[in-house]
Amino acid sequence: MPPKPTLSVAIVGVGLVGSELISQLLAIQAPNPFRLVSLTSSRYTLFAADGLGVNAGSWASALSASSATPNLPVLAEQLAKLEAAVLVDNTSSQDVAELYPEFLKRGVHVVTPNKKAFSANQQLYDAILRASRETGARWLNESTVGAGLPVVQTLKDLVATGDKVKKIEGVFSGTMSYIFNNFSTANPGGPAFSSVVRVAREKGYTEPHPADDLNGADVARKLAILARSIPSLQNALPEGYTSVQTRSLVPQALGSVSSGAEFVDRLPEFDVEFEKLREEARAEGSVLRFVGVVDVENGIVKADLEKYPTTHPFATSLGGSDNIVMFHTERYSPRPLIVQGAGAGAAVTAMGVMSDLLKLVL
Ligand SMILES: NC(=O)c1ccc[n+]([C@@H]2O[C@H](COP(=O)([O-])OP(=O)(O)OC[C@H]3O[C@@H](n4cnc5c(N)ncnc54)[C@H](OP(=O)(O)O)[C@@H]3O)[C@@H](O)[C@H]2O)c1
Ligand SMILES: *[C@@H]1O[C@H](CO)[C@@H](O)[C@H](O)[C@H]1NC(C)=O
Ligand SMILES: *[C@@H]1O[C@H](CO)[C@@H](O)[C@H](O)[C@H]1NC(C)=O
Ligand SMILES: *[C@@H]1O[C@H](CO)[C@@H](O)[C@H](O)[C@H]1NC(C)=O
């Protein structure tokens, strides 16, 4: 087999994950199958067809010294001229996500931890599929669910080898995991819901506005991505993540509070309600977990607060902000295949992105 050409890599978004990815990319021993040709933040951009020639210590200052303004349609044209190129979208931007078809149409692969495109409406998803089919450019999304954990690839392998997926069930949000691992345990008593949320926010485990975690949308997006990776559900969510049955934990009365700090200050008004749910669960020998479920057999995709017996893995084996995913399939029955571990953090997310990049060159 002829050797594969060097893969030109363009990274959009150079925050925590982006920075970690650059380190991992530049640290690969020669012969490095990748060449870093472009970096883009919201304000600056760099492009050099034959490689930027930066190192781990110099890329940030080179980028902020650039005089060019970011322009992704122009980047798509620049990458299209290269022999093999990939766009890495490390933003959480909807605008960037909507441009994936433009890159794929030009033969540029897309790798991303950004959930926005794959969990949006059917039109965008279909446009991505179509563009990819036209040119053979691939789009890879491993790090959109469970960060670096092998969740999407495991599902793909189960489907591709002819196993029948009956149900996927898991704790998909690191933030929700942390909150409920702390709030609801096998022991009586425990901290108030609002104080757990406050501590989580102070530690940087929540979004600046905790409602962005508590509304369940992040879990719904991950479920949309998993559901669409199962053939029988590929067209089941016409509006993407908004078609997922989602229970929001944002109290209705706080729905319009736009400041994260004010939200946390007012949350104690609702501690009694959460306490009641916790006690109900405890009376049944259960704990509360905010989970996502893709019930393939019954065609149900939902994000909800559920009760699990204190002996269940969701109650016994989670710590910190771990994710856990159970695949119930025809082969993995009656005991499911389980994937568990850190579901957030720059190092593990960048690893998920890196593993997708390696799929393109190996
Ligand atoms: N952190 C994790 O553990 C984790 C796990 C799994 C998946 N993810 C996903 O990884 C992605 C990044 O996460 P995040 O929360 O860190 O995102 P974020 O803070 O919003 O990062 C935004 C970064 O992207 C750049 N950016 C934003 N919009 C842009 C645009 N239109 N054009 C060019 N650059 C743009 C920003 O540039 P400036 O630097 O100039 O502002 C910034 O560096 C998200 O999609 C997230 O869901 C993260
Ligand atoms: C990339 O991902 C990390 C982790 O999600 C995030 O903190 C960072 O801001 C993202 N964006 C860029 C531009 O790297
Ligand atoms: C995720 O990527 C895989 C290819 O690795 C693809 O088969 C699957 O359909 C994708 N799912 C979504 C929702 O993008
Ligand atoms: C509960 O919160 C504490 C303090 O933030 C943290 O150290 C601990 O890991 C959490 N407990 C669980 C079970 O996640």
mmCIF file of C-alpha atoms and ligand atoms in Angstrom, residues 118 125 129 139-141 152-153 156 224-226 228-229 234, ligand 3:
data_model
loop_
_atom_site.group_PDB
_atom_site.id
_atom_site.type_symbol
_atom_site.label_atom_id
_atom_site.label_comp_id
_atom_site.label_asym_id
_atom_site.label_seq_id
_atom_site.Cartn_x
_atom_site.Cartn_y
_atom_site.Cartn_z
ATOM 1 C CA PHE A 118 -24.606 16.452 15.033
ATOM 2 C CA TYR A 125 -27.450 16.432 9.786
ATOM 3 C CA LEU A 129 -24.197 13.072 5.508
ATOM 4 C CA TRP A 139 -16.710 13.353 9.964
ATOM 5 C CA LEU A 140 -15.762 11.978 13.350
ATOM 6 C CA ASN A 141 -17.462 12.720 16.632
ATOM 7 C CA VAL A 152 -19.466 6.450 19.969
ATOM 8 C CA GLN A 153 -16.893 3.990 18.582
ATOM 9 C CA LYS A 156 -20.505 1.959 15.940
ATOM 10 C CA ALA A 224 -29.362 12.760 19.768
ATOM 11 C CA ILE A 225 -25.852 11.874 18.593
ATOM 12 C CA LEU A 226 -26.114 8.301 19.916
ATOM 13 C CA ARG A 228 -28.598 8.958 15.110
ATOM 14 C CA SER A 229 -25.736 6.493 15.109
ATOM 15 C CA GLN A 234 -31.373 7.826 12.246
HETATM 16 C C1 LIG B 3 -20.723 9.886 14.456
HETATM 17 O O1 LIG B 3 -19.645 9.463 13.660
HETATM 18 C C2 LIG B 3 -19.758 8.187 13.080
HETATM 19 C C3 LIG B 3 -18.528 7.956 12.280
HETATM 20 O O2 LIG B 3 -17.466 7.774 13.153
HETATM 21 C C4 LIG B 3 -20.989 8.078 12.234
HETATM 22 O O3 LIG B 3 -21.139 6.766 11.748
HETATM 23 C C5 LIG B 3 -22.187 8.479 13.023
HETATM 24 O O4 LIG B 3 -23.316 8.468 12.189
HETATM 25 C C6 LIG B 3 -21.970 9.858 13.595
HETATM 26 N N1 LIG B 3 -23.132 10.272 14.311
HETATM 27 C C7 LIG B 3 -23.534 11.499 14.298
HETATM 28 C C8 LIG B 3 -24.827 11.775 14.955
HETATM 29 O O5 LIG B 3 -22.887 12.383 13.791
#
